[in-house]
Amino acid sequence: MTARPVSEIGAAVVGTGFIGVVHVEALRRLGVQVLGMVGSSHARASERAAALNLPPAYESFEAMLGDPRVDVVHITTPNHLHYPQAAAALAAGKHVVCEKPLAMTSSESGELVRLAQTTRLVNAVNFNLRFYPICRHLHQLVGEGGLGDVRLVSGHYLQDWLLLDTDWNWRLEPELGGSLRAVADIGSHWMDLTSHIAGQRIVSVMADLKTFIPTRQQPIGPVETFSSKTSGAATARTITTEDCATILLRYESGAIGNLTISQISAGRKNTLEFEIDGSTSAAAWNSEHPDDLWIGHRGRSNEILPRDPAILNAEGRAAAGLLAGHNEGFADTFKALYRAIYRAVAGDGPSEPDYPTFADGHESMLACEAVARSAREGTWASVERTAPTLPSPARGGG
Amino acid sequence: MTARPVSEIGAAVVGTGFIGVVHVEALRRLGVQVLGMVGSSHARASERAAALNLPPAYESFEAMLGDPRVDVVHITTPNHLHYPQAAAALAAGKHVVCEKPLAMTSSESGELVRLAQTTRLVNAVNFNLRFYPICRHLHQLVGEGGLGDVRLVSGHYLQDWLLLDTDWNWRLEPELGGSLRAVADIGSHWMDLTSHIAGQRIVSVMADLKTFIPTRQQPIGPVETFSSKTSGAATARTITTEDCATILLRYESGAIGNLTISQISAGRKNTLEFEIDGSTSAAAWNSEHPDDLWIGHRGRSNEILPRDPAILNAEGRAAAGLLAGHNEGFADTFKALYRAIYRAVAGDGPSEPDYPTFADGHESMLACEAVARSAREGTWASVERTAPTLPSPARGGG
Amino acid sequence: MTARPVSEIGAAVVGTGFIGVVHVEALRRLGVQVLGMVGSSHARASERAAALNLPPAYESFEAMLGDPRVDVVHITTPNHLHYPQAAAALAAGKHVVCEKPLAMTSSESGELVRLAQTTRLVNAVNFNLRFYPICRHLHQLVGEGGLGDVRLVSGHYLQDWLLLDTDWNWRLEPELGGSLRAVADIGSHWMDLTSHIAGQRIVSVMADLKTFIPTRQQPIGPVETFSSKTSGAATARTITTEDCATILLRYESGAIGNLTISQISAGRKNTLEFEIDGSTSAAAWNSEHPDDLWIGHRGRSNEILPRDPAILNAEGRAAAGLLAGHNEGFADTFKALYRAIYRAVAGDGPSEPDYPTFADGHESMLACEAVARSAREGTWASVERTAPTLPSPARGGG
Amino acid sequence: MTARPVSEIGAAVVGTGFIGVVHVEALRRLGVQVLGMVGSSHARASERAAALNLPPAYESFEAMLGDPRVDVVHITTPNHLHYPQAAAALAAGKHVVCEKPLAMTSSESGELVRLAQTTRLVNAVNFNLRFYPICRHLHQLVGEGGLGDVRLVSGHYLQDWLLLDTDWNWRLEPELGGSLRAVADIGSHWMDLTSHIAGQRIVSVMADLKTFIPTRQQPIGPVETFSSKTSGAATARTITTEDCATILLRYESGAIGNLTISQISAGRKNTLEFEIDGSTSAAAWNSEHPDDLWIGHRGRSNEILPRDPAILNAEGRAAAGLLAGHNEGFADTFKALYRAIYRAVAGDGPSEPDYPTFADGHESMLACEAVARSAREGTWASVERTAPTLPSPARGGG
C-alpha cells in the first residue's frame, strides 16, 4: 500500500492560545492542510483564524468533528478538556494529537489509552522536547550504551512567569489545570524527556511541593499564558497548587534521579536542564541552548556535539531540519514531531510509533500522581502501573 | 485603502537548494500561498516539490513569470542568476525577494535598484539575520543612544564546511558565485547586520584575502551546500576565491571596525559574533545563541537580555514569535522578515521599508567590491557610492 | 591594644597531601611564617618540606605542639584525625584551622566547639568556598534583602575522580573518612556555602544514598587524592560509603532546597553549582567560573556581576585580591579566608568571627548525620541541634 | 653540579603597584626569599612592605643593587624605567625579571638583549599568560601538529578601565608609558601569546589606531592602575596614545591574523580571546575562563579540554598547580612562570630557556613598532628584525 501524500491530510486545531498557533505553523510547514481552528468561542476562534490567515474557524468542536476532511485533531485546550475532547475525537474516527498532560487523572488517561488501542487510530501526546535533534541523538546514543549503565539523572525545569502574586493563568485553577500545577505543566516534560532518553521508567518518587504564594490576584477577563499584562481589576484567590517541587526519583534499573521544578525562579524564562551520568560517560543538555550536547568523559576531553547532520546519528539526523550552525528552536521541534506523527497518519511510519503516544501520556499521569501522593504523605510513593481498564460504555465518546 | 489579506497573496520560489526550502516553510507559516517552485531543471524542481508537499513545480522560470497568481518571486538560485532573474521578475511586475548577494557586480545591483525604483514594486534582499528579535531590539536601542556614540565594531563569521580540499560547492566557481566567496557569502551578512544595527555606513576598508587551499577536488555531479558527501570521482580544480578574509573598517562617524571571515575554521559550523562598543555601554551577540544579548557596562553589572517580549522594545517585540525561553532559531528569522515584507506587499506597511531592500543589497555589493580592491592593491580602499545609473536598455530585463 | 604583625605569627601545617600544600602557599602569600609540616611519617614530611622549600619537617605532631613559635595549627589530615589533633592543639594553647569535616561524629565536633569556647582560641573550619569574593558579595546581598525572601535553594556538587572501580582513596574507608563519603566530603561544602549565603539553617532533610560501585580495587601502597595512577597490584574491597546522594532540604524560614552530590559524574572535575531563588530576584553561581555571579530578574534583563572591586559590596571587596578580569581561583580563596582568620589571631578582627568556626563545622556534622539517618530510615529526618555537652575529662586533649 | 635550593635564593621587587604585589606573593609561594621592595619613594615602599608583612623596604634602587643577598631583581615600575633599571641590574650581576614592555624602544630592548647575552644572567620578561597551563598544553599540541598547519590566528584583548574621560593612569603619558598605549600594554600580551603558541613569527602588520578620547581629566595626585576613584581636582590633558587598535597580521609561514585591542569596551574587564585555525583542527581560549580549552573539529564533536593534570600533556602538566576543577587564576600563572625562571636561576633548568626571555621582549617591541609605523603611514609595515647591535659604551649599565 502506498502512503497517502501529506498534502492531502487535513487537520484541525482546537484551542487558540499561544501553543495552538505553534501547532498551526508546524503543520503548514509540512504541507498539511490546516482546515480550521476551534476556540472557546466562535468569535475568538474567528479572530485568531484571521490573524493567522486561516480559513474561517469552525462554529464548534462538534462542527469540526463533523467535517469529513478532518483527519487529525490537535487538542491544545485547557487541561480539563483534554480527556473529553480526545475521547470524542477518537470516537469520531479522528487521529488525535493532544497536549500534555493527557488528562486530569490517570483514570481518564488510562481510558484514552484503551480507546486508542481499540480504534487503532494514531494517538500522540505533544511531548515535543523529545524532538530536539540533540535529544533524539542522545536517545539513540544511550540506547546503544554510549554512556554505559545509567546511574544518575538530575536537573531542573525553572520558569519565572508566575513569580508575582499578580501573575494569573488558568493553570492556577485546579478545576481547569488539575490539582498539580508546576509538576504537571513542566515537570511532566522533564520526567518524560529524561525517562525516554535514559530508557528508564520511574518506580518511585519522594516529593516536596510548596506553594509560596498562597493568595493571588485574579484579574477580571481572560489572560494569555506568559503575558504580564494586568488590566487592574482583580480578585484575591486562594491558591492550592504548587509553585515549586523538589523530587527524588528511583528508576527500575536501580538508577536514581533528582529534579527541581519551579515557576517562580526570577530570570529563568523556560530553562530545562538535565544531566545523565552513566558508568562510562555522561551527557548534559540545556533547553535554552538546544543545539549543543555536552558529553563528559574521564581521562580525556569532554565533548560538545553540535547539531550537525553530518555528525548526528540516525535518530538525530532524522529530526534535524537545518544545516549545522543554523540553529533550530522550539518551533522546529513541532515540525520534527509532526513529521513523525503524520508519517504514521499517512500509513508510512515504522511499525512501532517513534513519537510519544497516549501510553506515554498515561505513564506521565501515573508519575505525577505518585508525586502528589508522596508529597501528601511525606513518604516515598510508587508509580502504580496497573493495566488500563476498559472505558465504561457510558463515558466513551466524552 | 484596506490591505489585502496575506492568504490571497501568491508566491513562487526559484531555486531548490537548502535555503529555498527555508523560504517555502516561512511563507507557509504566514499563510502565504506558495504556488510552486522553479528549479535548475523541471525534474529536480518536481522532486523537491513532492518532498515538500507543494503543488507541481513550474516548467520554467518564464512559465512562473507568466502565472498571474504569482505576486512575489523569491530568488534563491546561484549568485550569477540573481541579477537577470530579479530584473526579469520586476519587468514582469512581480515583487521580488532576492537572496544575497544581490548581484555579481555593483553595476548590476545598481541597475536593480533603479529598476525597482521605477516599478515601485516591493524589493527585498534576504538579510534575514537582521530579524533575530534581539538584533531588532539592539537596532532600536543603538538608534536611541543606548550605547552612547558607537566607537568600535568587531567580530567574526566563521564556518568549517570548506575546510577540506575535498569540499566542493558552486560558490567556489567564480563564474557562478562571483570573484569573492567568503566575503560575499558570509562577510556580507556581518557587514550588513552590524552596519544596520550600528547605524553606520562603511567608508573605507583594508582587507587581506587568503586562499589556503589553492586546489580542490571537484566531484562529478551536483553537490548540496554544506553536504560532506563525496561520491568519489573528482577533478582537481584551481581555486581563486578566498577561504579567509581579515578586514579593517572605517565608518562615516569616525568609528572603526574589525572583521574576520573564514570558511575553514574547524568546529565552527556557522558562528557570527559581533561586539559594538559605545561611549557609555557595549553590546555583543553570537548567532549560535541568538536569544541572548550581552550588554556591557562600567561601574555596574553587565546584563543578559533575554528574548522576552515583555522586556524587548517595540522593534524586538514585533519580530518575536514565541514566548520568552521558547528559543527561536534561524528559520524563525525568515518568518519575521517575510511578515514585514508581505505587509508591504499587502499594502499595509510603513511608508519607509522596515526590511532590507535592493538599496541595502547594492550597498553590500559596494562594500564587497571595496574589500576586493583593497586586498588587490594592499591599501585602504573607499566604498565608492555613486548614484546608480539607469540600466542600459540592452540588459534591462536580464 | 595594637595588633600583632602577621609576619610574627607562626603556623604549622599537619598533613602533606594536596590540600596541605595549598594551606602552606596561602600562608606564605600573607607573610605568615610557616615553621614546618607534620606528616604521617617524618620521611614523607621531610620530602614534602624540601619540595616546598620549607624548613625541616617536625619529627612528630607532638614535637610541633611543643614548639612555642607555633601559634596556629592547620589540620589537613584524614578525617579520623581531625578530632584528636584539634583537641590536642587547643589543649596546647594553639589556634586551630581544621579541614572539613571537623570530626567523625557530631559528638566529637560538639566537644571541639566546647573546647574552643573554653580556651577562647581562634577556631576555624576550612570552608574556603565562602571566600570566593562573589560568594561573599552574595552573602551580603542576600542579607540585605537583595533577592527578597529566600524560597528555593537548589544545585549540585559533581566530581568524577571516583568513577571507576580502580579509583581509590582513603576517603573510601569508613574508619578513616567516616561512614558518609560524598556527602561529607563535598556535600558538606554545598550545604555550608548555601546555608551561609542564604542565611538559612536546615531543619530537615530527605536523602537517598547510593553506592553504585560496591567493590573497588584497592592498590597496594599510598594513593594521592585525585590521582589516576594505578600501580597494578590491588585488592578487592567492599565499599559501604555512597558514590551519590540526592537530598531534599527544608529550611527554618519555610524555604526548600534540593541537592545532588556525586563523585562518579564523568567529565565533571569539581563542579559546585547553586541557585537561590528569592521572592523578587534570584542568583546562581558555578564554582568553575567563580568570578561571575548570575542575578535573575523578572521584567528586566538578568545581570552578570563580575568580580570587580569597583562594583562589589563591602564583603565582596574585602575578599577580592586582584583587579577585575584578573581571575581568581581556588587557591585565592585560601588567602582570603586566612586573611580573615589571621586578623583574628593577630587580635585585629571584628568582635564576631567573619570566617567559618568550629560551630559551623559542628552544624555541618549535624546536617550530615541527618542525611545519613534519613537515607537509612527512608523518611524525613530533622537536624538535631542540642547544646553541645561539655567534653568528658577523659577525652579532653585528644 | 647540584642545583641551589630555591629557599636560598633572594629576590627584590622594584615597583609597589598592583602587579608588584602579585610578584611578591608568587615568589613567596615558591619559597623564594623576598628581601624587600623598592618604591618610587621610600615612604611608599615602606608602607607597602608593612601591608605585605615584608622586611623593611630598601632605601633606594641603588641600595637594593648593593645588597649581595639579592640574586634576582623583579622590575615592575612604569615603562620608561625598565631599560635603565634592567641594564643596571644586569651590570650589577643580578638576574632580571622585567615587566612588559621590556623597554620604550627596540633600540633599548636590543641593547638589553646584548647585555644579557654578555652577562649570561637569567633574563626574563613577564609574559605570564603563557603559563596558564592550558596555554602551555596548547603550545605543545600545536608544535606537535595537533591542529595541522596554522592558517588563521584571530581574537581580541578588551578592557574598559579607560572608558571615561575621567579615567587616568601613568600609561596615558607617553613619556612614562611610551608612544603606544593599548597596543604596548595589552596588545603585546596577545601577540606574544599567540605567536608563541602558534610557533609563528609576525612578518608584517597593517594597523589602525584610534584615540576616541582626545582630552582626559588628569587628577591631582597619584592614581592606582584600574582604580576608579577620582578625588575631584583635575587638569585637562591632551591624549595622543591610542584607546583602540585594529591590526591585520601576516606570519612567516603564510598564516594570517587579526586582532582587536581596546581599553574602552564597556563591561569587558580584561578579556583576551584567541582562536587558532589549523588545517585539521582549531583551538580557542578565553582568559576569563582559563581552565578550559575549546578544540574544534570537522566531522566529529568539538572538545572542551579541562585543566586536568591527568589529561594535559607534559608542558601543561608542568605548569598546573592544582587538581582538575580547582580552578587556577591570574596569580597562579606567576607562580608557574617563576618556577621555570627560578629553576634556571638555581642552575637546574633545561639548556634552552622554557620561559619568555629578553629576546622575546625585544621581538615584542619590534612588532609594536611595526604597528605604530603601519598606522602612521596607512600601509602594511614589516617587522624589522636586525641583529641587535652592541650597546654603546656610554649607555651600558644604564
Coordinates of N, CA and C in Angstrom, one line a residue, chain D residues 258-356:
Chain D
N258 N 44.4 38.5 12.9 CA 43.6 39.6 13.0 C 43.4 39.9 14.5
L259 N 43.5 41.1 14.9 CA 43.5 41.4 16.4 C 42.7 42.7 16.6
T260 N 41.9 42.8 17.6 CA 41.3 44.0 18.1 C 41.7 44.3 19.5
I261 N 42.1 45.5 19.8 CA 42.6 45.8 21.1 C 41.8 47.1 21.5
S262 N 41.4 47.0 22.8 CA 40.6 48.2 23.2 C 40.7 48.3 24.8
Q263 N 40.8 49.5 25.2 CA 40.7 49.8 26.7 C 39.5 50.6 27.0
I264 N 38.6 50.6 26.1 CA 37.3 51.4 26.3 C 36.1 50.6 25.9
S265 N 36.1 49.3 26.1 CA 35.0 48.4 25.8 C 34.2 48.1 27.1
A266 N 33.1 48.9 27.2 CA 32.3 48.8 28.5 C 32.0 47.4 28.8
G267 N 32.2 47.0 30.0 CA 31.8 45.7 30.5 C 32.9 44.6 30.4
R268 N 33.9 44.9 29.6 CA 35.0 44.0 29.4 C 36.1 44.3 30.4
K269 N 36.3 43.6 31.4 CA 37.2 44.0 32.4 C 38.7 43.7 31.9
N270 N 38.8 42.5 31.4 CA 40.2 42.1 31.0 C 40.1 40.8 30.2
T271 N 39.6 40.9 29.0 CA 39.2 39.7 28.2 C 40.2 39.5 27.1
L272 N 41.0 38.5 27.1 CA 41.8 38.1 26.0 C 41.2 36.9 25.4
E273 N 40.9 36.9 24.1 CA 40.4 35.8 23.4 C 41.3 35.5 22.2
F274 N 41.5 34.3 21.9 CA 42.2 34.0 20.6 C 41.6 32.7 20.0
E275 N 41.7 32.6 18.7 CA 41.4 31.3 18.1 C 42.5 31.0 17.0
I276 N 42.9 29.8 17.0 CA 43.9 29.4 16.1 C 43.3 28.3 15.2
D277 N 43.2 28.6 13.9 CA 42.6 27.7 13.0 C 43.7 27.0 12.2
G278 N 43.7 25.7 12.3 CA 44.7 25.0 11.5 C 44.1 24.2 10.4
S279 N 44.9 23.5 9.7 CA 44.4 22.8 8.5 C 43.6 21.5 8.9
T280 N 43.7 21.1 10.1 CA 42.9 19.9 10.5 C 41.9 20.2 11.7
S281 N 42.4 21.0 12.6 CA 41.5 21.3 13.8 C 41.8 22.8 14.2
A282 N 41.1 23.2 15.2 CA 41.2 24.6 15.7 C 41.2 24.6 17.2
A283 N 41.7 25.7 17.8 CA 41.6 25.8 19.2 C 41.3 27.3 19.6
A284 N 40.5 27.4 20.7 CA 40.2 28.8 21.1 C 40.2 28.8 22.6
W285 N 40.6 30.0 23.1 CA 40.8 30.2 24.6 C 40.3 31.6 24.9
N286 N 39.8 31.7 26.1 CA 39.3 33.0 26.7 C 40.0 33.1 28.1
S287 N 40.7 34.2 28.3 CA 41.5 34.3 29.5 C 40.6 34.4 30.7
E288 N 39.3 34.8 30.6 CA 38.4 34.9 31.7 C 37.9 33.5 32.2
H289 N 38.1 32.5 31.4 CA 37.7 31.1 31.8 C 38.9 30.3 31.4
P290 N 40.0 30.5 32.1 CA 41.3 30.0 31.6 C 41.5 28.5 31.7
D291 N 40.7 27.8 32.5 CA 40.9 26.4 32.7 C 40.3 25.5 31.6
D292 N 39.7 26.1 30.6 CA 39.0 25.4 29.5 C 39.7 25.7 28.2
L293 N 39.9 24.7 27.4 CA 40.4 24.9 26.0 C 39.3 24.3 25.1
W294 N 38.9 25.1 24.1 CA 38.0 24.6 23.1 C 38.8 24.1 21.9
I295 N 38.5 22.9 21.5 CA 39.2 22.4 20.3 C 38.2 22.0 19.3
G296 N 38.3 22.6 18.1 CA 37.2 22.4 17.1 C 37.6 21.4 16.1
H297 N 36.7 20.6 15.6 CA 36.9 19.6 14.6 C 35.8 19.6 13.5
R298 N 36.1 19.1 12.4 CA 35.2 18.9 11.4 C 34.8 17.4 11.4
G299 N 33.5 17.1 11.3 CA 33.1 15.7 11.2 C 33.1 14.9 12.5
R300 N 33.4 15.5 13.6 CA 33.2 14.9 14.9 C 33.0 16.0 15.9
S301 N 32.6 15.6 17.1 CA 32.3 16.6 18.2 C 33.5 17.5 18.4
N302 N 33.2 18.7 18.8 CA 34.3 19.6 19.3 C 34.6 19.1 20.8
E303 N 35.7 19.6 21.3 CA 36.2 19.2 22.6 C 36.3 20.4 23.5
I304 N 36.1 20.1 24.8 CA 36.5 21.1 25.8 C 37.5 20.3 26.7
L305 N 38.7 20.8 26.6 CA 39.8 20.1 27.4 C 39.8 20.9 28.8
P306 N 39.6 20.2 29.9 CA 39.8 20.8 31.2 C 41.2 20.8 31.6
R307 N 41.5 21.7 32.5 CA 42.9 21.8 33.0 C 43.1 20.6 34.0
D308 N 43.1 19.4 33.5 CA 43.2 18.2 34.3 C 44.6 17.6 34.1
P309 N 45.4 17.7 35.2 CA 46.8 17.1 35.1 C 46.8 15.7 34.5
A310 N 45.7 15.0 34.7 CA 45.6 13.6 34.2 C 45.4 13.6 32.6
I311 N 45.1 14.7 32.1 CA 44.8 14.8 30.6 C 45.9 15.6 29.9
L312 N 46.3 16.7 30.6 CA 47.3 17.6 30.0 C 48.5 16.9 29.5
N313 N 49.2 17.4 28.5 CA 50.5 16.9 28.0 C 51.6 17.5 29.0
A314 N 52.8 17.1 28.6 CA 53.9 17.4 29.6 C 54.0 18.9 29.9
E315 N 53.9 19.8 28.9 CA 54.1 21.2 29.2 C 52.9 21.7 30.1
G316 N 51.7 21.3 29.7 CA 50.6 21.7 30.5 C 50.7 21.2 31.9
R317 N 51.0 20.0 32.1 CA 51.1 19.4 33.4 C 52.1 20.1 34.3
A318 N 53.2 20.4 33.7 CA 54.3 21.1 34.4 C 53.9 22.4 35.0
A319 N 53.0 23.1 34.3 CA 52.5 24.4 34.7 C 51.3 24.3 35.7
A320 N 50.7 23.2 35.8 CA 49.5 23.1 36.6 C 49.9 23.0 38.1
G321 N 49.2 23.7 38.9 CA 49.5 23.6 40.3 C 48.4 22.9 41.1
L322 N 47.2 22.8 40.6 CA 46.1 22.3 41.4 C 45.4 21.1 40.6
L323 N 44.7 20.4 41.3 CA 43.9 19.3 40.7 C 42.9 19.8 39.8
A324 N 42.4 19.0 38.9 CA 41.3 19.4 37.9 C 40.1 19.9 38.7
G325 N 39.5 21.0 38.1 CA 38.3 21.5 38.7 C 38.5 22.5 39.8
H326 N 39.7 22.5 40.4 CA 40.1 23.5 41.4 C 40.7 24.7 40.6
N327 N 39.9 25.6 40.2 CA 40.4 26.5 39.1 C 41.5 27.3 39.5
E328 N 42.4 27.5 38.5 CA 43.6 28.4 38.7 C 43.3 29.7 38.1
G329 N 44.0 30.8 38.6 CA 43.7 32.1 38.1 C 45.0 32.8 37.7
F330 N 44.8 34.1 37.6 CA 45.9 35.0 37.1 C 47.1 34.9 38.0
A331 N 46.9 34.9 39.3 CA 48.1 34.8 40.2 C 48.8 33.5 40.1
D332 N 48.1 32.5 39.8 CA 48.8 31.2 39.6 C 49.8 31.1 38.5
T333 N 49.5 31.9 37.4 CA 50.4 31.9 36.3 C 51.8 32.5 36.7
F334 N 51.8 33.4 37.6 CA 53.1 34.0 38.1 C 53.9 32.9 38.8
K335 N 53.2 32.1 39.6 CA 53.9 31.0 40.3 C 54.5 30.1 39.3
A336 N 53.7 29.7 38.3 CA 54.2 28.7 37.3 C 55.4 29.3 36.5
L337 N 55.2 30.6 36.1 CA 56.3 31.2 35.4 C 57.6 31.3 36.2
Y338 N 57.4 31.7 37.5 CA 58.6 31.9 38.3 C 59.3 30.5 38.7
R339 N 58.4 29.5 38.7 CA 59.0 28.2 39.0 C 60.0 27.9 37.9
A340 N 59.6 28.2 36.6 CA 60.5 27.9 35.5 C 61.8 28.8 35.6
I341 N 61.5 30.1 35.8 CA 62.6 31.0 35.9 C 63.6 30.7 37.0
Y342 N 63.1 30.4 38.2 CA 64.0 30.2 39.3 C 64.7 28.8 39.2
R343 N 64.1 27.9 38.4 CA 64.9 26.7 38.2 C 66.1 27.1 37.4
A344 N 66.0 28.0 36.5 CA 67.2 28.5 35.7 C 68.1 29.2 36.6
V345 N 67.6 30.1 37.5 CA 68.4 30.8 38.4 C 69.2 29.8 39.3
A346 N 68.5 28.7 39.7 CA 69.1 27.7 40.6 C 70.1 26.9 39.8
G347 N 70.2 27.0 38.5 CA 71.1 26.2 37.7 C 70.5 24.8 37.4
D348 N 69.2 24.8 37.4 CA 68.6 23.4 37.3 C 67.6 23.3 36.1
G349 N 67.7 24.3 35.3 CA 66.7 24.3 34.2 C 67.2 23.6 32.9
P350 N 66.4 23.5 31.9 CA 66.8 23.0 30.6 C 67.8 23.9 30.0
S351 N 68.6 23.4 29.0 CA 69.6 24.2 28.4 C 69.0 25.4 27.6
E352 N 67.9 25.2 27.0 CA 67.2 26.4 26.4 C 66.1 26.9 27.3
P353 N 66.0 28.2 27.5 CA 65.0 28.7 28.4 C 63.6 28.3 28.0
D354 N 62.8 27.9 29.0 CA 61.4 27.5 28.8 C 60.5 28.6 29.3
Y355 N 61.0 29.8 29.3 CA 60.2 30.9 29.8 C 60.5 32.1 28.8
P356 N 59.7 33.1 28.8 CA 60.0 34.3 27.9 C 61.2 35.1 28.3

